[in-house]
Amino acid sequence: RPVGLGIMGFQDCLYELNPPYASAEAVSFADRSLEAVCYHAYWASTDLAAERGRYSSYRGSLWDKGILPIDSLDLLEEQRGGYVEVDRSTTLDWNALRSRIGEFGMRNSNCVAIAPTATISNIIGVSASIEPSFGNLSVKSNLSGEFTIVNEYLVRDLKKLGLWDDVMVMDLKHFDGSLRRIDRVPEELKALYATAF
């Protein structure tokens, strides 16, 4: 009974909050957000286990041994003899969750995944998964045809500065949706709206 809960719209959140994707603030936001997704997914799985029972191969699993996915960093560091330098701080009560798993077990062997959500996210108008924007202006193709993707957050900010015009559209097309080489765009917007490439 594996489940792959994930997220869409991560880049959209950053546009609303204003930290660039490649910033320490964005990493902190990711840590807090995905900690919450994981924590509540695991907790919900214990609720289901209490109601319907544990998944069939639970006995002897890492969950059964009290090893949660967040503990895998410790295991990795142990195997490597160190060299895993990441922030391991948490904001939620993981001890309460560990106790609950110990009492009820888990209904699902896996709960979360970084799922590819490109087509679905395009349909609903948000960024895919946890990925940075591919481009601020791009054309996507799939079996349904071709459609243009425009970064509405960028358009909003360029309009505020009086920079959204036909020349900007042509510049974005010419530079494959990147602001990097468009001189009249302020550096803070270039950082905020940096693209995957």
Short mmCIF file of C-alpha atoms in Angstrom, two decimals:
data_model
loop_
_atom_site.label_atom_id
_atom_site.label_comp_id
_atom_site.label_asym_id
_atom_site.label_seq_id
_atom_site.Cartn_x
_atom_site.Cartn_y
_atom_site.Cartn_z
CA ARG A 1 0.00 0.00 0.00
CA PRO A 2 2.55 2.62 -0.96
CA VAL A 3 1.30 6.17 -1.41
CA GLY A 4 3.21 8.95 -3.18
CA LEU A 5 1.92 12.25 -1.80
CA GLY A 6 3.84 15.21 -3.14
CA ILE A 7 3.45 18.89 -3.88
CA MET A 8 2.93 21.24 -6.78
CA GLY A 9 3.34 25.00 -6.88
CA PHE A 10 6.53 25.27 -4.84
CA GLN A 11 8.00 27.90 -7.17
CA ASP A 12 4.69 29.81 -7.05
CA CYS A 13 4.96 29.98 -3.26
CA LEU A 14 8.45 31.42 -3.56
CA TYR A 15 7.20 34.05 -6.01
CA GLU A 16 4.54 35.05 -3.46
CA LEU A 17 7.02 35.09 -0.56
CA ASN A 18 9.83 36.70 -2.62
CA PRO A 19 12.95 34.67 -1.79
CA PRO A 20 14.84 33.53 -4.91
CA TYR A 21 14.83 29.78 -5.52
CA ALA A 22 18.60 29.56 -4.92
CA SER A 23 18.49 31.34 -1.54
CA ALA A 24 18.87 30.16 2.04
CA GLU A 25 15.34 31.46 2.72
CA ALA A 26 13.95 29.20 -0.02
CA VAL A 27 15.76 26.19 1.44
CA SER A 28 14.35 27.00 4.88
CA PHE A 29 10.84 27.31 3.42
CA ALA A 30 11.30 23.96 1.67
CA ASP A 31 12.46 22.32 4.89
CA ARG A 32 9.47 23.59 6.87
CA SER A 33 6.92 22.88 4.14
CA LEU A 34 8.05 19.38 3.32
CA GLU A 35 8.51 18.52 6.99
CA ALA A 36 4.81 19.36 7.44
CA VAL A 37 3.77 17.25 4.41
CA CYS A 38 5.76 14.27 5.67
CA TYR A 39 4.72 14.58 9.29
CA HIS A 40 1.01 14.79 8.54
CA ALA A 41 1.16 12.05 5.91
CA TYR A 42 2.84 9.70 8.40
CA TRP A 43 0.39 10.67 11.14
CA ALA A 44 -2.56 10.00 8.80
CA SER A 45 -1.08 6.58 7.99
CA THR A 46 -1.05 5.76 11.71
CA ASP A 47 -4.72 6.79 11.88
CA LEU A 48 -5.48 4.39 9.05
CA ALA A 49 -3.42 1.66 10.71
CA ALA A 50 -5.40 2.09 13.93
CA GLU A 51 -8.64 1.83 11.95
CA ARG A 52 -7.77 -0.85 9.34
CA GLY A 53 -4.55 -2.49 10.47
CA ARG A 54 -0.92 -2.32 9.41
CA TYR A 55 0.28 -3.10 5.89
CA SER A 56 1.08 -6.78 5.44
CA SER A 57 4.89 -6.61 5.49
CA TYR A 58 5.09 -4.04 8.29
CA ARG A 59 6.69 -6.46 10.76
CA GLY A 60 10.47 -6.07 10.49
CA SER A 61 10.28 -2.90 8.36
CA LEU A 62 12.20 0.26 9.18
CA TRP A 63 8.94 1.74 10.50
CA ASP A 64 8.59 -1.26 12.81
CA LYS A 65 12.18 -0.78 14.01
CA GLY A 66 11.45 2.86 14.85
CA ILE A 67 13.54 4.19 11.95
CA LEU A 68 11.75 7.01 10.17
CA PRO A 69 12.80 8.53 6.84
CA ILE A 70 14.31 11.53 8.65
CA ASP A 71 16.63 9.08 10.42
CA SER A 72 18.12 8.01 7.08
CA LEU A 73 20.49 11.00 7.27
CA ASP A 74 22.01 9.51 10.42
CA LEU A 75 22.35 6.13 8.71
CA LEU A 76 23.96 7.75 5.68
CA GLU A 77 26.39 9.70 7.85
CA GLU A 78 27.28 6.51 9.70
CA GLN A 79 27.96 4.65 6.44
CA ARG A 80 30.07 7.51 5.06
CA GLY A 81 31.96 8.12 8.26
CA GLY A 82 30.63 11.68 8.39
CA TYR A 83 30.32 14.18 5.52
CA VAL A 84 26.57 14.74 5.67
CA GLU A 85 26.33 18.40 6.54
CA VAL A 86 22.66 19.39 6.33
CA ASP A 87 20.27 21.19 8.63
CA ARG A 88 18.45 18.56 10.67
CA SER A 89 16.35 20.89 12.78
CA THR A 90 12.63 20.19 12.98
CA THR A 91 9.58 22.20 13.95
CA LEU A 92 7.05 19.45 14.71
CA ASP A 93 6.74 16.90 17.52
CA TRP A 94 8.46 13.89 15.96
CA ASN A 95 8.69 12.10 19.31
CA ALA A 96 4.88 12.03 19.53
CA LEU A 97 4.74 10.64 16.00
CA ARG A 98 7.35 7.97 16.83
CA SER A 99 5.26 6.91 19.82
CA ARG A 100 2.14 6.75 17.70
CA ILE A 101 3.89 4.63 15.06
CA GLY A 102 5.16 2.36 17.84
CA GLU A 103 1.61 1.93 19.11
CA PHE A 104 -0.42 1.64 15.89
CA GLY A 105 2.13 0.99 13.13
CA MET A 106 1.69 2.29 9.59
CA ARG A 107 -0.99 1.53 7.01
CA ASN A 108 1.30 2.59 4.15
CA SER A 109 4.81 1.36 3.44
CA ASN A 110 5.64 4.64 1.70
CA CYS A 111 3.80 7.92 2.07
CA VAL A 112 5.55 10.66 0.11
CA ALA A 113 7.38 11.15 -3.17
CA ILE A 114 8.74 13.97 -5.26
CA ALA A 115 6.29 13.24 -8.04
CA PRO A 116 6.52 14.53 -11.61
CA THR A 117 3.45 16.75 -12.06
CA ALA A 118 4.22 18.64 -15.26
CA THR A 119 1.00 18.10 -17.21
CA ILE A 120 -1.33 18.36 -14.22
CA SER A 121 0.41 21.48 -12.93
CA ASN A 122 0.21 23.09 -16.37
CA ILE A 123 -3.52 22.40 -16.53
CA ILE A 124 -4.20 23.98 -13.15
CA GLY A 125 -1.68 26.80 -13.66
CA VAL A 126 1.00 26.20 -11.03
CA SER A 127 4.65 25.18 -11.12
CA ALA A 128 5.52 21.49 -11.32
CA SER A 129 6.61 19.59 -8.22
CA ILE A 130 9.55 21.29 -6.45
CA GLU A 131 11.30 22.33 -9.66
CA PRO A 132 12.30 25.88 -10.55
CA SER A 133 10.57 27.44 -13.53
CA PHE A 134 11.82 26.16 -16.86
CA GLY A 135 11.42 29.58 -18.41
CA ASN A 136 9.45 32.76 -17.90
CA LEU A 137 8.00 32.38 -21.38
CA SER A 138 8.00 28.99 -23.05
CA VAL A 139 6.02 26.64 -25.25
CA LYS A 140 5.16 23.14 -24.04
CA SER A 141 4.18 20.26 -26.27
CA ASN A 142 2.36 17.07 -25.37
CA LEU A 143 -0.22 14.78 -26.95
CA SER A 144 -2.87 17.47 -26.51
CA GLY A 145 -0.89 19.97 -28.57
CA GLU A 146 1.27 23.01 -27.91
CA PHE A 147 0.55 25.71 -25.39
CA THR A 148 2.35 28.82 -24.20
CA ILE A 149 3.40 29.14 -20.56
CA VAL A 150 3.83 32.70 -19.28
CA ASN A 151 5.10 33.52 -15.79
CA GLU A 152 2.21 35.68 -14.56
CA TYR A 153 4.16 36.72 -11.45
CA LEU A 154 6.93 38.16 -13.62
CA VAL A 155 4.39 39.90 -15.85
CA ARG A 156 2.77 41.45 -12.74
CA ASP A 157 6.12 42.75 -11.45
CA LEU A 158 7.28 44.02 -14.84
CA LYS A 159 3.96 45.88 -15.28
CA LYS A 160 4.46 47.55 -11.89
CA LEU A 161 7.80 48.86 -13.17
CA GLY A 162 6.42 49.84 -16.57
CA LEU A 163 8.67 47.27 -18.28
CA TRP A 164 6.07 44.89 -19.73
CA ASP A 165 5.80 45.73 -23.42
CA ASP A 166 6.23 44.17 -26.87
CA VAL A 167 10.02 44.58 -26.69
CA MET A 168 10.13 42.64 -23.41
CA VAL A 169 8.07 39.84 -24.95
CA MET A 170 10.48 39.68 -27.91
CA ASP A 171 13.50 39.73 -25.55
CA LEU A 172 12.04 36.87 -23.51
CA LYS A 173 11.45 34.87 -26.69
CA HIS A 174 14.94 35.60 -27.95
CA PHE A 175 16.61 34.60 -24.65
CA ASP A 176 14.53 31.43 -24.17
CA GLY A 177 12.51 32.87 -21.29
CA SER A 178 15.53 34.03 -19.29
CA LEU A 179 15.95 37.54 -17.89
CA ARG A 180 19.70 37.18 -17.39
CA ARG A 181 20.76 39.09 -20.52
CA ILE A 182 17.99 41.71 -20.55
CA ASP A 183 19.77 44.83 -19.28
CA ARG A 184 16.75 46.91 -18.29
CA VAL A 185 15.47 44.29 -15.80
CA PRO A 186 16.57 45.02 -12.19
CA GLU A 187 18.93 42.49 -10.59
CA GLU A 188 16.49 41.60 -7.81
CA LEU A 189 13.93 40.50 -10.42
CA LYS A 190 16.61 38.55 -12.29
CA ALA A 191 17.38 36.69 -9.03
CA LEU A 192 13.73 36.08 -8.15
CA TYR A 193 12.78 34.95 -11.66
CA ALA A 194 15.90 32.94 -12.48
CA THR A 195 15.06 29.84 -14.50
CA ALA A 196 16.27 26.24 -14.43
CA PHE A 197 18.92 26.86 -17.05
#
